[in-house]
């Protein structure tokens, strides 16, 4: 029997495309997205395949662009499969814009041909023929040369790759690339804006070069950053942040509670110390002997002067004593008021207790009387029953039952 070996090409718009597994690999997602586009031939098809392979590597294990990934995840309402498709679309547009800007920059500079910009390495993102800034200081040129070598060796991206330039390019080339991107309207992408802010000024560019060089030399820090920005680590980082925030909140609450209790203790201690000082001052003034009265003389001016001195001394001595006396009187009044309040509360409590005891005694007497009356009624009824049946027994010997019952009913 012959086997039909006709190859049926996949149709992405059929309903069977909707029944694909949600757990398909990232490479499969990239391939489906590539199949959904229009078929391209020649160099354009090769560029498309290279872009999709680069995006697939970013999503499968390398570092995805955190800004694009967060935007895609938010637009997909948390669905990671949809977020991957949106990320592929946005990342492809970003790579195409970067390659276009790189081609135009290379064409205007005359360093490479316009079509040669497509041979840029997907990992490093630098031009195939980098230019050098001859006006820079030797230390700066050495730093940028090391940075270019590190980017080529590690395959990491940078802001230079976003602008389509090499780390060894001059400040004038960066300014021309920024002007060109703004003229084309390609500076609205987040990565392009960050690249312009970091590389547009020579001072910020030098700081960025040093930080990037140090980060590339420190391998473990890159790993930590990749884990923090990868889609698989979103839930882990969120859990760590939640636990950290909870611990900080508990520590702040404990410190605030301890501070409040400490302040209250200090306030009570200060009040007690102030009261003790007032009592000691009053006691010392009370124990102080009265000054001897000055001897009056017949001289009128001396007498007036002595009287003025006595008045001043009396006023000076009376003011603190009046204040202390008033403080003591107020304290005594407060103590007496509190004592009266306690006595009133105690009297009310005793009255309530006596009333409750009297009510309970009354209720107990009523209950006892009720039981006594019930017992008396029961005993009387039992006595009537005994007399009735005794009468019935005597009468039945002399008369019939009807006559006996008629004669004994009055006893019941």
Tab-separated table of C-alpha atoms in Angstrom:
chain	number	residue	atom	x	y	z
A	1	UNK	CA	0.000	0.000	0.000
A	2	UNK	CA	1.417	3.369	-1.016
A	3	UNK	CA	1.933	6.069	1.671
A	4	UNK	CA	1.054	9.625	0.813
A	5	UNK	CA	4.163	11.654	1.692
A	6	UNK	CA	2.682	15.052	0.846
A	7	UNK	CA	3.842	17.689	3.335
A	8	UNK	CA	1.010	19.810	4.645
A	9	UNK	CA	2.274	23.273	5.507
A	10	UNK	CA	1.054	24.657	8.857
A	11	UNK	CA	-1.563	27.367	8.654
A	12	UNK	CA	-1.217	29.698	11.618
A	13	UNK	CA	-4.750	31.083	11.226
A	14	UNK	CA	-6.466	27.687	11.626
A	15	UNK	CA	-8.302	26.720	14.813
A	16	UNK	CA	-5.717	24.053	15.603
A	17	UNK	CA	-3.225	26.816	16.379
A	18	UNK	CA	-5.395	27.743	19.342
A	19	UNK	CA	-5.169	24.204	20.742
A	20	UNK	CA	-1.412	24.298	21.202
A	21	UNK	CA	-0.111	23.496	24.661
A	22	UNK	CA	0.362	26.456	26.987
A	23	UNK	CA	3.571	24.837	28.190
A	24	UNK	CA	5.330	24.981	24.830
A	25	UNK	CA	8.980	25.987	24.876
A	26	UNK	CA	10.250	29.479	24.209
A	27	UNK	CA	11.852	28.359	20.968
A	28	UNK	CA	8.446	27.120	19.814
A	29	UNK	CA	6.826	30.450	20.654
A	30	UNK	CA	9.486	32.294	18.679
A	31	UNK	CA	9.029	29.907	15.742
A	32	UNK	CA	5.233	30.336	15.749
A	33	UNK	CA	5.589	34.097	15.809
A	34	UNK	CA	8.033	33.915	12.886
A	35	UNK	CA	5.634	31.697	10.910
A	36	UNK	CA	2.773	34.160	11.504
A	37	UNK	CA	4.632	36.925	9.654
A	38	UNK	CA	5.027	37.326	5.927
A	39	UNK	CA	7.643	35.079	4.324
A	40	UNK	CA	10.885	36.883	3.503
A	41	UNK	CA	13.669	35.779	1.232
A	42	UNK	CA	17.405	36.239	1.003
A	43	UNK	CA	19.214	38.485	3.439
A	44	UNK	CA	16.009	39.783	5.052
A	45	UNK	CA	14.935	36.223	5.899
A	46	UNK	CA	18.349	35.526	7.439
A	47	UNK	CA	18.143	38.708	9.525
A	48	UNK	CA	14.650	37.739	10.688
A	49	UNK	CA	15.849	34.281	11.715
A	50	UNK	CA	18.850	35.743	13.538
A	51	UNK	CA	16.647	38.191	15.442
A	52	UNK	CA	14.207	35.478	16.482
A	53	UNK	CA	17.042	33.216	17.658
A	54	UNK	CA	18.450	36.077	19.712
A	55	UNK	CA	15.067	36.785	21.317
A	56	UNK	CA	14.551	33.075	21.980
A	57	UNK	CA	17.912	32.880	23.754
A	58	UNK	CA	16.960	35.883	25.899
A	59	UNK	CA	13.698	34.288	26.984
A	60	UNK	CA	15.025	30.758	27.446
A	61	UNK	CA	17.981	31.426	29.711
A	62	UNK	CA	19.748	34.684	29.037
A	63	UNK	CA	18.745	38.040	30.398
A	64	UNK	CA	15.553	39.535	28.903
A	65	UNK	CA	15.062	43.262	28.792
A	66	UNK	CA	13.406	44.000	32.141
A	67	UNK	CA	11.461	47.045	30.937
A	68	UNK	CA	9.981	45.254	27.912
A	69	UNK	CA	9.250	42.110	29.927
A	70	UNK	CA	7.393	44.005	32.657
A	71	UNK	CA	5.364	45.919	30.044
A	72	UNK	CA	4.499	42.695	28.216
A	73	UNK	CA	3.562	40.921	31.456
A	74	UNK	CA	1.325	43.824	32.470
A	75	UNK	CA	-0.339	43.993	29.043
A	76	UNK	CA	-0.971	40.221	29.130
A	77	UNK	CA	-2.603	40.451	32.588
A	78	UNK	CA	-0.118	37.987	34.094
A	79	UNK	CA	-0.380	35.358	31.327
A	80	UNK	CA	3.238	34.398	30.627
A	81	UNK	CA	2.548	32.818	27.233
A	82	UNK	CA	0.861	35.961	25.957
A	83	UNK	CA	3.574	38.042	27.591
A	84	UNK	CA	6.232	36.090	25.684
A	85	UNK	CA	4.474	36.762	22.375
A	86	UNK	CA	4.168	40.479	23.171
A	87	UNK	CA	7.797	40.594	24.277
A	88	UNK	CA	8.924	38.947	21.022
A	89	UNK	CA	7.001	41.499	18.978
A	90	UNK	CA	8.283	44.531	20.900
A	91	UNK	CA	11.851	43.221	21.086
A	92	UNK	CA	11.903	42.554	17.353
A	93	UNK	CA	10.809	46.114	16.620
A	94	UNK	CA	13.484	47.415	18.971
A	95	UNK	CA	16.230	45.348	17.330
A	96	UNK	CA	15.114	46.447	13.858
A	97	UNK	CA	15.186	50.107	14.929
A	98	UNK	CA	18.644	49.670	16.451
A	99	UNK	CA	19.995	48.007	13.316
A	100	UNK	CA	18.472	50.711	11.146
A	101	UNK	CA	20.102	53.445	13.230
A	102	UNK	CA	23.399	51.567	13.118
A	103	UNK	CA	23.256	51.299	9.337
A	104	UNK	CA	22.586	55.013	8.956
A	105	UNK	CA	25.366	55.878	11.397
A	106	UNK	CA	27.812	53.661	9.535
A	107	UNK	CA	26.782	55.123	6.192
A	108	UNK	CA	27.209	58.739	7.352
A	109	UNK	CA	30.545	58.066	9.025
A	110	UNK	CA	31.939	56.293	5.987
A	111	UNK	CA	33.567	53.639	8.148
A	112	UNK	CA	31.500	50.716	6.836
A	113	UNK	CA	28.944	50.178	4.092
A	114	UNK	CA	25.212	50.524	4.911
A	115	UNK	CA	24.580	46.806	4.420
A	116	UNK	CA	27.532	45.812	6.579
A	117	UNK	CA	25.739	46.970	9.721
A	118	UNK	CA	23.648	43.821	9.597
A	119	UNK	CA	26.715	41.740	10.402
A	120	UNK	CA	26.719	43.157	13.930
A	121	UNK	CA	27.205	40.519	16.583
A	122	UNK	CA	23.923	39.647	18.290
A	123	UNK	CA	25.618	39.190	21.618
A	124	UNK	CA	27.787	42.274	21.910
A	125	UNK	CA	25.712	44.672	19.803
A	126	UNK	CA	28.798	46.670	18.652
A	127	UNK	CA	29.729	47.609	15.098
A	128	UNK	CA	31.981	45.285	13.118
A	129	UNK	CA	34.492	48.088	12.555
A	130	UNK	CA	34.609	50.267	15.706
A	131	UNK	CA	36.055	53.736	15.651
A	132	UNK	CA	38.242	55.293	18.302
A	133	UNK	CA	38.124	58.637	20.079
A	134	UNK	CA	41.577	60.076	19.487
A	135	UNK	CA	40.785	63.187	21.550
A	136	UNK	CA	40.110	61.218	24.762
A	137	UNK	CA	42.668	60.842	27.525
A	138	UNK	CA	44.850	57.713	27.479
A	139	UNK	CA	43.205	56.364	30.638
A	140	UNK	CA	39.744	56.848	29.118
A	141	UNK	CA	40.803	55.150	25.852
A	142	UNK	CA	42.242	52.237	27.832
A	143	UNK	CA	39.029	51.929	29.859
A	144	UNK	CA	36.852	51.946	26.741
A	145	UNK	CA	39.110	49.418	25.021
A	146	UNK	CA	38.811	47.067	28.008
A	147	UNK	CA	35.052	47.610	28.009
A	148	UNK	CA	34.789	46.724	24.307
A	149	UNK	CA	36.837	43.541	24.846
A	150	UNK	CA	34.693	42.539	27.852
A	151	UNK	CA	31.447	43.092	25.938
A	152	UNK	CA	32.753	41.012	23.045
A	153	UNK	CA	33.951	38.225	25.355
A	154	UNK	CA	30.841	38.033	27.544
A	155	UNK	CA	28.251	38.720	24.837
A	156	UNK	CA	26.408	41.171	27.071
A	157	UNK	CA	24.412	44.113	25.797
A	158	UNK	CA	24.932	47.760	26.692
A	159	UNK	CA	23.666	51.251	25.932
A	160	UNK	CA	26.232	51.425	23.139
A	161	UNK	CA	24.490	48.555	21.357
A	162	UNK	CA	21.160	50.387	21.728
A	163	UNK	CA	22.651	53.360	19.844
A	164	UNK	CA	24.462	51.107	17.355
A	165	UNK	CA	27.917	52.309	18.427
A	166	UNK	CA	31.091	50.867	19.877
A	167	UNK	CA	32.414	51.702	23.374
A	168	UNK	CA	35.531	53.145	21.698
A	169	UNK	CA	33.586	55.738	19.693
A	170	UNK	CA	33.981	59.455	20.320
A	171	UNK	CA	31.590	61.876	21.970
A	172	UNK	CA	30.901	63.519	18.613
A	173	UNK	CA	29.711	60.235	17.130
A	174	UNK	CA	27.355	59.755	20.080
A	175	UNK	CA	25.983	63.281	19.612
A	176	UNK	CA	25.401	62.645	15.889
A	177	UNK	CA	23.701	59.317	16.620
A	178	UNK	CA	21.434	60.962	19.211
A	179	UNK	CA	20.517	63.745	16.783
A	180	UNK	CA	19.788	61.195	14.086
A	181	UNK	CA	17.583	59.063	16.361
A	182	UNK	CA	15.626	62.101	17.503
A	183	UNK	CA	15.123	63.191	13.925
A	184	UNK	CA	13.783	59.730	13.041
A	185	UNK	CA	11.584	59.614	16.163
A	186	UNK	CA	13.287	56.458	17.471
A	187	UNK	CA	14.258	58.014	20.819
A	188	UNK	CA	10.916	57.195	22.448
A	189	UNK	CA	11.927	53.659	23.395
A	190	UNK	CA	12.910	53.289	27.034
A	191	UNK	CA	16.289	51.721	26.283
A	192	UNK	CA	17.145	54.489	23.804
A	193	UNK	CA	16.190	57.171	26.338
A	194	UNK	CA	18.343	55.560	29.015
A	195	UNK	CA	21.228	55.257	26.567
A	196	UNK	CA	20.963	58.959	25.635
A	197	UNK	CA	20.878	59.996	29.297
A	198	UNK	CA	23.886	57.835	30.176
A	199	UNK	CA	26.077	58.499	27.122
A	200	UNK	CA	24.992	61.978	26.039
A	201	UNK	CA	27.206	63.740	28.599
A	202	UNK	CA	30.963	62.932	28.829
A	203	UNK	CA	30.917	62.840	32.645
A	204	UNK	CA	27.938	60.491	32.888
A	205	UNK	CA	29.445	58.406	30.093
A	206	UNK	CA	32.691	57.986	32.038
A	207	UNK	CA	30.757	56.925	35.133
A	208	UNK	CA	28.688	54.482	33.075
A	209	UNK	CA	31.839	53.007	31.485
A	210	UNK	CA	33.453	52.430	34.872
A	211	UNK	CA	30.331	50.884	36.385
A	212	UNK	CA	29.785	48.624	33.362
A	213	UNK	CA	33.442	47.540	33.361
A	214	UNK	CA	33.301	46.721	37.094
A	215	UNK	CA	30.033	44.808	36.689
A	216	UNK	CA	31.411	42.756	33.800
A	217	UNK	CA	34.573	41.955	35.745
A	218	UNK	CA	32.497	40.844	38.763
A	219	UNK	CA	30.836	37.738	37.397
A	220	UNK	CA	28.605	36.782	40.406
A	221	UNK	CA	26.921	40.193	40.472
A	222	UNK	CA	25.741	39.678	36.892
A	223	UNK	CA	24.294	36.338	37.861
A	224	UNK	CA	22.406	37.894	40.719
A	225	UNK	CA	21.080	40.642	38.485
A	226	UNK	CA	20.010	38.114	35.850
A	227	UNK	CA	18.134	36.077	38.420
A	228	UNK	CA	16.432	39.203	39.690
A	229	UNK	CA	15.252	40.356	36.256
A	230	UNK	CA	14.410	36.989	34.691
A	231	UNK	CA	10.735	35.968	34.434
A	232	UNK	CA	11.324	32.818	36.504
A	233	UNK	CA	12.563	34.847	39.513
A	234	UNK	CA	9.648	37.294	39.735
A	235	UNK	CA	7.781	35.294	42.395
A	236	UNK	CA	10.943	34.556	44.418
A	237	UNK	CA	12.014	38.200	44.527
A	238	UNK	CA	8.459	39.250	45.448
A	239	UNK	CA	8.422	36.770	48.345
A	240	UNK	CA	11.783	38.008	49.627
A	241	UNK	CA	10.627	41.615	49.445
A	242	UNK	CA	7.409	40.758	51.317
A	243	UNK	CA	9.310	39.014	54.110
A	244	UNK	CA	11.772	41.906	54.319
A	245	UNK	CA	8.975	44.497	54.550
A	246	UNK	CA	7.176	42.428	57.212
A	247	UNK	CA	10.345	42.188	59.310
A	248	UNK	CA	10.947	45.932	59.019
A	249	UNK	CA	7.359	46.677	60.084
A	250	UNK	CA	7.651	44.409	63.153
A	251	UNK	CA	10.963	46.010	64.150
A	252	UNK	CA	9.524	49.523	63.810
A	253	UNK	CA	6.507	48.566	65.945
A	254	UNK	CA	8.747	47.110	68.678
A	255	UNK	CA	10.980	50.199	68.725
A	256	UNK	CA	7.962	52.543	68.866
A	257	UNK	CA	6.421	50.614	71.783
A	258	UNK	CA	9.690	50.614	73.717
A	259	UNK	CA	10.099	54.359	73.107
A	260	UNK	CA	6.595	55.112	74.426
A	261	UNK	CA	7.137	53.111	77.625
A	262	UNK	CA	10.554	54.700	78.142
A	263	UNK	CA	9.124	58.220	77.785
A	264	UNK	CA	6.325	57.440	80.244
A	265	UNK	CA	8.833	56.128	82.778
A	266	UNK	CA	10.960	59.265	82.426
A	267	UNK	CA	7.883	61.470	82.878
A	268	UNK	CA	6.810	59.667	86.068
A	269	UNK	CA	10.348	59.854	87.460
A	270	UNK	CA	10.543	63.605	86.734
A	271	UNK	CA	7.207	64.239	88.457
A	272	UNK	CA	8.245	62.251	91.535
A	273	UNK	CA	11.566	64.114	91.703
A	274	UNK	CA	9.787	67.480	91.436
A	275	UNK	CA	7.363	66.623	94.260
A	276	UNK	CA	10.241	65.479	96.466
A	277	UNK	CA	12.141	68.722	95.808
A	278	UNK	CA	9.074	70.816	96.718
A	279	UNK	CA	8.585	68.952	99.998
A	280	UNK	CA	12.248	69.332	100.917
A	281	UNK	CA	12.196	73.062	100.124
A	282	UNK	CA	9.091	73.621	102.261
A	283	UNK	CA	10.577	71.698	105.162
A	284	UNK	CA	13.814	73.654	104.950
A	285	UNK	CA	11.963	76.997	104.954
A	286	UNK	CA	9.800	75.864	107.870
A	287	UNK	CA	12.811	74.823	109.931
A	288	UNK	CA	14.688	78.061	109.175
A	289	UNK	CA	14.721	80.408	112.235
A	290	UNK	CA	13.053	83.756	112.005
A	291	UNK	CA	15.483	86.655	111.488
A	292	UNK	CA	15.937	88.920	114.495
A	293	UNK	CA	14.063	92.184	114.366
A	294	UNK	CA	16.331	95.140	113.737
A	295	UNK	CA	16.838	97.599	116.553
A	296	UNK	CA	14.916	100.756	115.889
A	297	UNK	CA	16.692	104.039	116.331
A	298	UNK	CA	15.478	107.500	116.652
A	299	UNK	CA	16.783	108.408	113.237
A	300	UNK	CA	13.847	108.597	110.785
A	301	UNK	CA	15.791	107.849	107.565
A	302	UNK	CA	17.394	104.765	109.119
A	303	UNK	CA	14.031	103.569	110.354
A	304	UNK	CA	12.458	104.008	106.906
A	305	UNK	CA	15.372	102.208	105.278
A	306	UNK	CA	15.079	99.297	107.691
A	307	UNK	CA	11.349	99.104	107.103
A	308	UNK	CA	11.885	99.060	103.326
A	309	UNK	CA	14.430	96.278	103.700
A	310	UNK	CA	12.041	94.277	105.858
A	311	UNK	CA	9.225	94.747	103.350
A	312	UNK	CA	11.454	93.612	100.475
A	313	UNK	CA	12.641	90.597	102.421
A	314	UNK	CA	9.086	89.715	103.374
A	315	UNK	CA	7.923	90.003	99.771
A	316	UNK	CA	10.824	87.938	98.472
A	317	UNK	CA	10.281	85.321	101.169
A	318	UNK	CA	6.503	85.267	100.816
A	319	UNK	CA	6.398	84.657	97.075
A	320	UNK	CA	8.065	81.208	97.028
A	321	UNK	CA	6.289	80.267	100.254
A	322	UNK	CA	2.934	81.251	98.790
A	323	UNK	CA	3.657	79.191	95.702
A	324	UNK	CA	4.806	76.205	97.726
A	325	UNK	CA	1.909	76.600	100.149
A	326	UNK	CA	-0.520	76.712	97.258
A	327	UNK	CA	1.069	73.620	95.725
A	328	UNK	CA	0.839	71.762	99.022
A	329	UNK	CA	-2.737	72.911	99.596
A	330	UNK	CA	-3.747	71.764	96.126
A	331	UNK	CA	-2.003	68.457	96.655
A	332	UNK	CA	-3.747	68.081	100.023
A	333	UNK	CA	-7.118	68.942	98.462
A	334	UNK	CA	-6.530	66.378	95.729
A	335	UNK	CA	-5.615	63.754	98.314
A	336	UNK	CA	-8.703	64.577	100.387
A	337	UNK	CA	-10.922	64.483	97.305
A	338	UNK	CA	-9.511	61.123	96.282
A	339	UNK	CA	-9.990	59.847	99.843
A	340	UNK	CA	-13.631	61.013	99.811
A	341	UNK	CA	-14.147	59.378	96.445
A	342	UNK	CA	-12.693	56.121	97.716
A	343	UNK	CA	-14.859	56.308	100.853
A	344	UNK	CA	-17.971	56.978	98.770
A	345	UNK	CA	-17.185	54.126	96.424
A	346	UNK	CA	-16.559	51.827	99.391
A	347	UNK	CA	-19.824	52.914	101.051
A	348	UNK	CA	-21.743	52.344	97.833
A	349	UNK	CA	-20.138	48.935	97.443
A	350	UNK	CA	-21.050	48.005	101.026
A	351	UNK	CA	-24.618	49.257	100.496
A	352	UNK	CA	-24.934	47.182	97.347
A	353	UNK	CA	-23.512	44.186	99.186
A	354	UNK	CA	-25.951	44.632	102.108
A	355	UNK	CA	-28.862	45.080	99.718
A	356	UNK	CA	-27.872	41.964	97.837
A	357	UNK	CA	-27.570	40.009	101.085
A	358	UNK	CA	-30.991	41.241	102.255
A	359	UNK	CA	-32.567	40.348	98.918
A	360	UNK	CA	-31.022	36.913	99.016
A	361	UNK	CA	-32.228	36.435	102.621
A	362	UNK	CA	-35.745	37.497	101.638
A	363	UNK	CA	-35.751	35.142	98.694
A	364	UNK	CA	-34.452	32.332	100.897
A	365	UNK	CA	-37.230	33.012	103.463
A	366	UNK	CA	-39.858	33.010	100.741
A	367	UNK	CA	-38.533	29.764	99.366
A	368	UNK	CA	-38.531	28.185	102.837
A	369	UNK	CA	-42.094	29.381	103.472
A	370	UNK	CA	-43.192	27.989	100.126
A	371	UNK	CA	-41.611	24.641	100.925
A	372	UNK	CA	-43.216	24.623	104.412
A	373	UNK	CA	-46.654	25.408	102.987
A	374	UNK	CA	-46.236	22.744	100.328
A	375	UNK	CA	-45.206	20.201	102.956
A	376	UNK	CA	-48.176	21.179	105.159
A	377	UNK	CA	-50.606	20.850	102.268
A	378	UNK	CA	-49.192	17.469	101.343
A	379	UNK	CA	-49.359	16.264	104.959
A	380	UNK	CA	-52.999	17.459	105.287
A	381	UNK	CA	-53.948	15.710	102.065
A	382	UNK	CA	-52.268	12.512	103.241
A	383	UNK	CA	-54.108	12.757	106.577
A	384	UNK	CA	-57.472	13.198	104.838
A	385	UNK	CA	-56.753	10.183	102.651
A	386	UNK	CA	-55.962	8.075	105.713
A	387	UNK	CA	-59.167	9.105	107.495
A	388	UNK	CA	-61.203	8.477	104.332
A	389	UNK	CA	-59.930	4.954	103.835
A	390	UNK	CA	-60.226	4.150	107.528
A	391	UNK	CA	-63.857	5.227	107.363
A	392	UNK	CA	-64.407	3.202	104.217
A	393	UNK	CA	-62.991	0.095	105.837
A	394	UNK	CA	-65.311	0.444	108.885
A	395	UNK	CA	-68.416	1.269	106.842
A	396	UNK	CA	-68.029	-1.526	104.299
A	397	UNK	CA	-68.543	-4.068	107.062
A	398	UNK	CA	-71.998	-2.602	107.804
A	399	UNK	CA	-73.213	-1.275	104.401
A	400	UNK	CA	-72.629	-1.575	100.715
A	401	UNK	CA	-69.972	0.351	98.752
A	402	UNK	CA	-72.306	3.151	97.669
A	403	UNK	CA	-73.480	3.781	101.181
A	404	UNK	CA	-69.932	3.644	102.551
A	405	UNK	CA	-68.695	6.109	99.903
A	406	UNK	CA	-71.567	8.488	100.555
A	407	UNK	CA	-70.899	8.500	104.275
A	408	UNK	CA	-67.089	8.894	103.970
A	409	UNK	CA	-66.831	11.510	101.161
A	410	UNK	CA	-67.029	14.343	103.630
A	411	UNK	CA	-63.665	13.284	105.104
A	412	UNK	CA	-61.842	13.594	101.807
